[in-house]
Coordinates of C-alpha atoms in Angstrom, one line a residue:
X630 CA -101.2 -215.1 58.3
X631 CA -100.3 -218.9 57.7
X632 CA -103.3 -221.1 58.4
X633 CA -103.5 -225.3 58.8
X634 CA -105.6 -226.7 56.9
X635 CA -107.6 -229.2 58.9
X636 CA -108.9 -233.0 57.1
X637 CA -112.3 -232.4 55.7
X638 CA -115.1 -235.1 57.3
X639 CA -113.9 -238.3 55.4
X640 CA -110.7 -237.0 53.9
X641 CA -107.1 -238.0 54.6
X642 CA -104.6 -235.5 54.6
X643 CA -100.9 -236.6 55.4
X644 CA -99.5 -234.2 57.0
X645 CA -100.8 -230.2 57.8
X646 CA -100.7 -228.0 54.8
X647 CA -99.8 -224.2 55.5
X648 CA -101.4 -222.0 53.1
X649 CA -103.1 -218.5 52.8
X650 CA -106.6 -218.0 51.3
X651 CA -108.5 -214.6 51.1
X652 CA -111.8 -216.7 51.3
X653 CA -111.4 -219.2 53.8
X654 CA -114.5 -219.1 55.9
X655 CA -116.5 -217.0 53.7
X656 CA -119.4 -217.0 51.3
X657 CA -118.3 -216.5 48.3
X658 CA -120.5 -215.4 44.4
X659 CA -119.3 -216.6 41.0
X660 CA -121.4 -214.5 38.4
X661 CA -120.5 -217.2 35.3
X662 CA -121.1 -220.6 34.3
X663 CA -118.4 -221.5 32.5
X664 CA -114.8 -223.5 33.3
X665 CA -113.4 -220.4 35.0
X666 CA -116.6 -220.7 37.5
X667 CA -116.0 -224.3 38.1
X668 CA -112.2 -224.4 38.6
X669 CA -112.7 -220.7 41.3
X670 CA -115.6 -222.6 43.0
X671 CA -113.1 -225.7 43.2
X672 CA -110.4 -223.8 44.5
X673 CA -112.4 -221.9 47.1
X674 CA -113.3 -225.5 48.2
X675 CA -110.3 -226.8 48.4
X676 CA -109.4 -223.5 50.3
X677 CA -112.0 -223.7 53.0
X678 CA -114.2 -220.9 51.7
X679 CA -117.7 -221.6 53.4
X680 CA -119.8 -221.4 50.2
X681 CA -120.1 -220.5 46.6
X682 CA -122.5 -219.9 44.7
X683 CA -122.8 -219.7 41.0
X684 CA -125.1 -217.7 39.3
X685 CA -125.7 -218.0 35.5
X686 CA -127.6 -215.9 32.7
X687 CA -128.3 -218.7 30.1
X688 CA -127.1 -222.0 31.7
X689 CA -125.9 -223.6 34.6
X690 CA -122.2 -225.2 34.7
X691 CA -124.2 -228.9 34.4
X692 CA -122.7 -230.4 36.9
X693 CA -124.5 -232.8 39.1
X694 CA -122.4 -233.1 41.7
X695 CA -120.9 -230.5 43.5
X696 CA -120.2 -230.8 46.8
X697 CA -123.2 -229.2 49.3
X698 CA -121.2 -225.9 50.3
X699 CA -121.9 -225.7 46.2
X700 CA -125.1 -224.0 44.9
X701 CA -125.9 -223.1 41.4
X702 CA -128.9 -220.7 40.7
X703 CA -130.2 -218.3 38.1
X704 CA -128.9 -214.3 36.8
X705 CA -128.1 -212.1 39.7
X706 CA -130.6 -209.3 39.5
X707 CA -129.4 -206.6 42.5
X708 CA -127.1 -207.0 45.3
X709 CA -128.6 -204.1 48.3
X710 CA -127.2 -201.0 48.6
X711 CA -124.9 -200.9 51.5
X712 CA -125.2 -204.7 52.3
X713 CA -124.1 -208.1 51.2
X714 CA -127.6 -209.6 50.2
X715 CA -127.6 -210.7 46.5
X716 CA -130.7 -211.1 45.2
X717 CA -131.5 -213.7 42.2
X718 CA -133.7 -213.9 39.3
X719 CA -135.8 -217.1 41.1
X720 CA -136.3 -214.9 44.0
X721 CA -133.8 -216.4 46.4
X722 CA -131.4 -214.4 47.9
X723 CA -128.0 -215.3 49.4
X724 CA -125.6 -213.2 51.6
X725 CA -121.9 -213.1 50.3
X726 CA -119.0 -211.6 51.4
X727 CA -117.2 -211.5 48.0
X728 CA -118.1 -211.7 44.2
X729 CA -115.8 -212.7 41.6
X730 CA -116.8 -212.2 38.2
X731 CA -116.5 -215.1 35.5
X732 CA -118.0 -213.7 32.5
X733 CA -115.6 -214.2 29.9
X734 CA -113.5 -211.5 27.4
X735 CA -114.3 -208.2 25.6
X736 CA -112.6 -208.0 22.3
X737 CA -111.3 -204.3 22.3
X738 CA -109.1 -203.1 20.0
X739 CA -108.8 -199.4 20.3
X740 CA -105.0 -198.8 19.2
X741 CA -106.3 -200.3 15.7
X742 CA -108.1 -198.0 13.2
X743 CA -111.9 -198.2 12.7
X744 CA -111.7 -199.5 9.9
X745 CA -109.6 -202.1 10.8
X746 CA -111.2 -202.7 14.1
X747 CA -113.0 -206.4 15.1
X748 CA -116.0 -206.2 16.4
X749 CA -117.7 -208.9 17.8
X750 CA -119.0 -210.4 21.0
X751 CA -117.6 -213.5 22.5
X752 CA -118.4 -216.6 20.1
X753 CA -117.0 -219.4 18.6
X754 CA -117.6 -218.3 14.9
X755 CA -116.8 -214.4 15.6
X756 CA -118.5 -211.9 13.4
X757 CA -116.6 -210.6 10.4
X758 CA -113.7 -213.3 10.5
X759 CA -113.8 -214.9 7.1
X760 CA -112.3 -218.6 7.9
X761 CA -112.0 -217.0 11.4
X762 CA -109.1 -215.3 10.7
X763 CA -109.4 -213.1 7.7
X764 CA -111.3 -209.5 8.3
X765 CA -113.9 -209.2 5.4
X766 CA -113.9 -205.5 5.9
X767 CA -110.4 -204.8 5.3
X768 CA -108.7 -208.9 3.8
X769 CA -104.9 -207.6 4.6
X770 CA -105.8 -207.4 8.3
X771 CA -105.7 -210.8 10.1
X772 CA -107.2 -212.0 13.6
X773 CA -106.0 -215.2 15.2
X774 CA -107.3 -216.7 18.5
X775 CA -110.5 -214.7 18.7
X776 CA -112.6 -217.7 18.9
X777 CA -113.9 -219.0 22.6
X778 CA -111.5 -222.0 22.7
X779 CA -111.3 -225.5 23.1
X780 CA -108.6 -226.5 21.0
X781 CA -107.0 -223.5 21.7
X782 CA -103.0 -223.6 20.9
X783 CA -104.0 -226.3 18.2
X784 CA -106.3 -223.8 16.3
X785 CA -104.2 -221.2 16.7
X786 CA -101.1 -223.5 14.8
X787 CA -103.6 -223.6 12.0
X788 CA -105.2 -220.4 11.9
X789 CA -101.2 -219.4 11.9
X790 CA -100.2 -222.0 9.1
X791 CA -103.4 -220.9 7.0
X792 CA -102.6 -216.9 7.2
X793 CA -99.2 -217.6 6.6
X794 CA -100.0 -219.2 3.1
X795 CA -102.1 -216.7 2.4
X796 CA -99.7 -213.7 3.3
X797 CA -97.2 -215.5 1.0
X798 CA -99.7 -216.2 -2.0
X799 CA -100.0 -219.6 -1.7
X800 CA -103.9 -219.2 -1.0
X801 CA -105.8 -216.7 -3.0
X802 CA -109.2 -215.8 -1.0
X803 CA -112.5 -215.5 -2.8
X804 CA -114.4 -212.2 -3.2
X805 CA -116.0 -210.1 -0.3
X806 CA -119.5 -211.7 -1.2
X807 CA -118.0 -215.5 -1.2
X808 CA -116.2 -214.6 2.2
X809 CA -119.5 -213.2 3.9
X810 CA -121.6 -216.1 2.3
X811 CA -119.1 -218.6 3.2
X812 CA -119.1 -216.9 6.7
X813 CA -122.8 -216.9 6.8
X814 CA -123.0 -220.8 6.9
X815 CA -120.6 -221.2 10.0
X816 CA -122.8 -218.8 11.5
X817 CA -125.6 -221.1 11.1
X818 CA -123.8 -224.6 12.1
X819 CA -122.1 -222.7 15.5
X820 CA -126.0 -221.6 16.4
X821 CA -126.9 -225.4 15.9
X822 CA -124.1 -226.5 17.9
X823 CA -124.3 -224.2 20.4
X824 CA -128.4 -225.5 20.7
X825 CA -127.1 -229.1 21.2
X826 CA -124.3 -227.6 23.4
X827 CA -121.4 -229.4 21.2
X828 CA -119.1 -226.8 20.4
X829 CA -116.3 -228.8 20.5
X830 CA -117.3 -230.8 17.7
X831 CA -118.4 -227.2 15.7
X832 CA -114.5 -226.2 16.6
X833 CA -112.9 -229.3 15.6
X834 CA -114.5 -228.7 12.1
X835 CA -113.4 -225.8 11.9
X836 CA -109.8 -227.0 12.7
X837 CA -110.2 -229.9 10.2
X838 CA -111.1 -226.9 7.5
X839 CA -108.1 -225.1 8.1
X840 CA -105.5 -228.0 8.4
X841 CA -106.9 -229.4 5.1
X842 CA -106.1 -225.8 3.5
X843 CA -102.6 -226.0 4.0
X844 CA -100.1 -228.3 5.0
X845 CA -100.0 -227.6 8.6
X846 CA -98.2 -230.9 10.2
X847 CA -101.3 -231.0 12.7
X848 CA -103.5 -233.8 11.7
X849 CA -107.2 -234.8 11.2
X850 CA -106.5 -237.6 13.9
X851 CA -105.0 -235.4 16.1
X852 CA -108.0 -233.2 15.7
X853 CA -110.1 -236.4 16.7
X854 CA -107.9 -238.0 19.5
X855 CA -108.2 -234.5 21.4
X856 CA -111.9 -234.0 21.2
X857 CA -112.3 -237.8 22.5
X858 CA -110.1 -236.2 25.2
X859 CA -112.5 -233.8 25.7
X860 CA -115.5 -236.3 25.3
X861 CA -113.8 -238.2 28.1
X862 CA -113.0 -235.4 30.1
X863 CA -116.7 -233.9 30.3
X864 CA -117.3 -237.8 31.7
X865 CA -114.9 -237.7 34.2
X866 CA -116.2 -234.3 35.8
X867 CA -119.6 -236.1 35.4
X868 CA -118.2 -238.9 37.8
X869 CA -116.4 -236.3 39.8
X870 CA -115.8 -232.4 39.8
X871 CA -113.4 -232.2 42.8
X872 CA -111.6 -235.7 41.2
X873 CA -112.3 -235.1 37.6
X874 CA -108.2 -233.0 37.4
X875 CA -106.4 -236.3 38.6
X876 CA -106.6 -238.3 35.7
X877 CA -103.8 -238.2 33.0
X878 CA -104.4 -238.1 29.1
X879 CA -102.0 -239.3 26.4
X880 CA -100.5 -236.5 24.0
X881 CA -102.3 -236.6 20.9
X882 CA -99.1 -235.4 19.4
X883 CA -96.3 -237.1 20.9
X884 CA -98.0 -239.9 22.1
X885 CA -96.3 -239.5 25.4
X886 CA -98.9 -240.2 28.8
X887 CA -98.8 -237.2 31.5
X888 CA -97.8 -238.7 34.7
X889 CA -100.2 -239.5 37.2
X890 CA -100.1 -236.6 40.3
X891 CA -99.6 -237.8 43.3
X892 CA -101.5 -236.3 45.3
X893 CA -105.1 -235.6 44.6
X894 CA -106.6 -232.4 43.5
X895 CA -108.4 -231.7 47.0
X896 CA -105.3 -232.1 49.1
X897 CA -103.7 -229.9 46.6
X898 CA -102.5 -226.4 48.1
X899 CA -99.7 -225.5 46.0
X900 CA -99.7 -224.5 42.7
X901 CA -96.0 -224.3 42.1
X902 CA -94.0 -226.2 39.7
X903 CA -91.8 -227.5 42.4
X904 CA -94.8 -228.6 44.7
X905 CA -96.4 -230.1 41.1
X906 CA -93.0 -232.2 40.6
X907 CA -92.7 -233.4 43.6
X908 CA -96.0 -234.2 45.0

């Protein structure tokens, strides 16, 4: 049924916002540290839930500042049979009424052949993609988009640009061993970036190599405008995670600046396009 949402201590709210949530009230367990964690844990805020809390294997979200009905802590290790209490790898322990799980994608392929079948976990530089694209096992089969993303729909516009060429002879790829060897060294900078925790540097390289193969109208300014974006971005969630959504960035393509919302993120209870527009 319809529920008002009530001003939080210190908040304004205009007017009562209607909405449905399947977690207001409760305590909620986000098994993942990464952006889909954050922005569920912000909307079950937003949404009344009671708590969340975020459990990670290798790192927390690093955010310093979520609110208190926010708790990060380490790998889930058992939730009891029968019961709700989750049990954690520091030894604390945290009854939950609902776990959502954040843990990213597994690349399956199983309509493709064996031998023409990607395997690899996860990454940013994913395993057998020669220029991330190209399968070194079989070169006339092509993967796009199987990186974990930051540039996302810019990298796939080169990954397309730079397959294309290569489809239509315009690029001629080096031998199995070059590929591999060539492969090998990415390997090696993502595992430095991903000890400094700068991958969207190690991915804006990567974009830079592929642009500067082929004459794909994206740009090595464009590539640098959008990870200051991102540089900026990671600042603003450092000022604010629940505020961090409500500041507009400039189109490193067009130029043009998003429009400012209107209303902030935490008063925000409707995701539709209409509610977006006019609000």
């Amino acid at each position: 049924m319809p529920l008002t949402e009530e001003a939080r201590p210190g908040e304004a709210v205009n007017a009562p916002v209607e909405f449905t949530s399947d977690f207001k009230g409760k305590d909620v367990l986000l098994i993942g540290s990464g952006y889909s964690a954050e922005d569920i844990a912000c909307q079950c805020y937003n949404f009344g839930a009671k708590s969340m809390t975020i459990t990670y294997r290798s790192f927390p979200t690093g955010c310093s500042n979520w609110p208190g009905s926010i708790k990060e802590v380490p790998l889930l290790e058992r939730v009891d049979p029968y019961g709700r209490t989750c049990h954690f790898k520091d030894g604390s322990s945290k009854d939950v009424d609902a776990i959502v799980l954040c843990t990213g994608y597994l690349h399956d392929f199983p309509f493709m052949p064996e031998s023409l079948r990607l395997v690899t976990g996860n990454r940013i530089c994913p395993v057998g993609l020669y220029e991330g694209v190209v399968l070194e096992a079989e070169p006339i089969v092509f993967y796009l988009g199987m990186q974990a993303q930051f540039y996302s729909f810019t990298m796939f516009d080169a990954q397309a640009w730079y397959v294309r060429d290569v489809i239509m002879g315009r690029l001629s790829l080096p031998s199995i061993e070059e590929m591999k060897a060539h492969s090998e060294k990415w390997g090696v900078a993502e595992g430095e970036a991903l000890a400094k925790r700068d991958v969207k540097t190690f991915q804006a390289n990567y974009v830079k190599e592929l642009i500067g193969l082929t004459d794909c109208p994206v740009t090595p300014q464009m590539v640098d405008e959008t990870l200051q974006m991102g540089s900026d971005w990671d600042k603003h969630k450092e000022l604010g995670i629940m505020s961090y959504r409500d500041h507009p960035f400039r189109s490193a393509v067009t130029g043009s600046l998003a429009p400012e919302h209107q209303t902030p993120l935490i008063q925000q209870f409707d995701d539709s396009l209409e509610s977006y527009l006019t609000h």
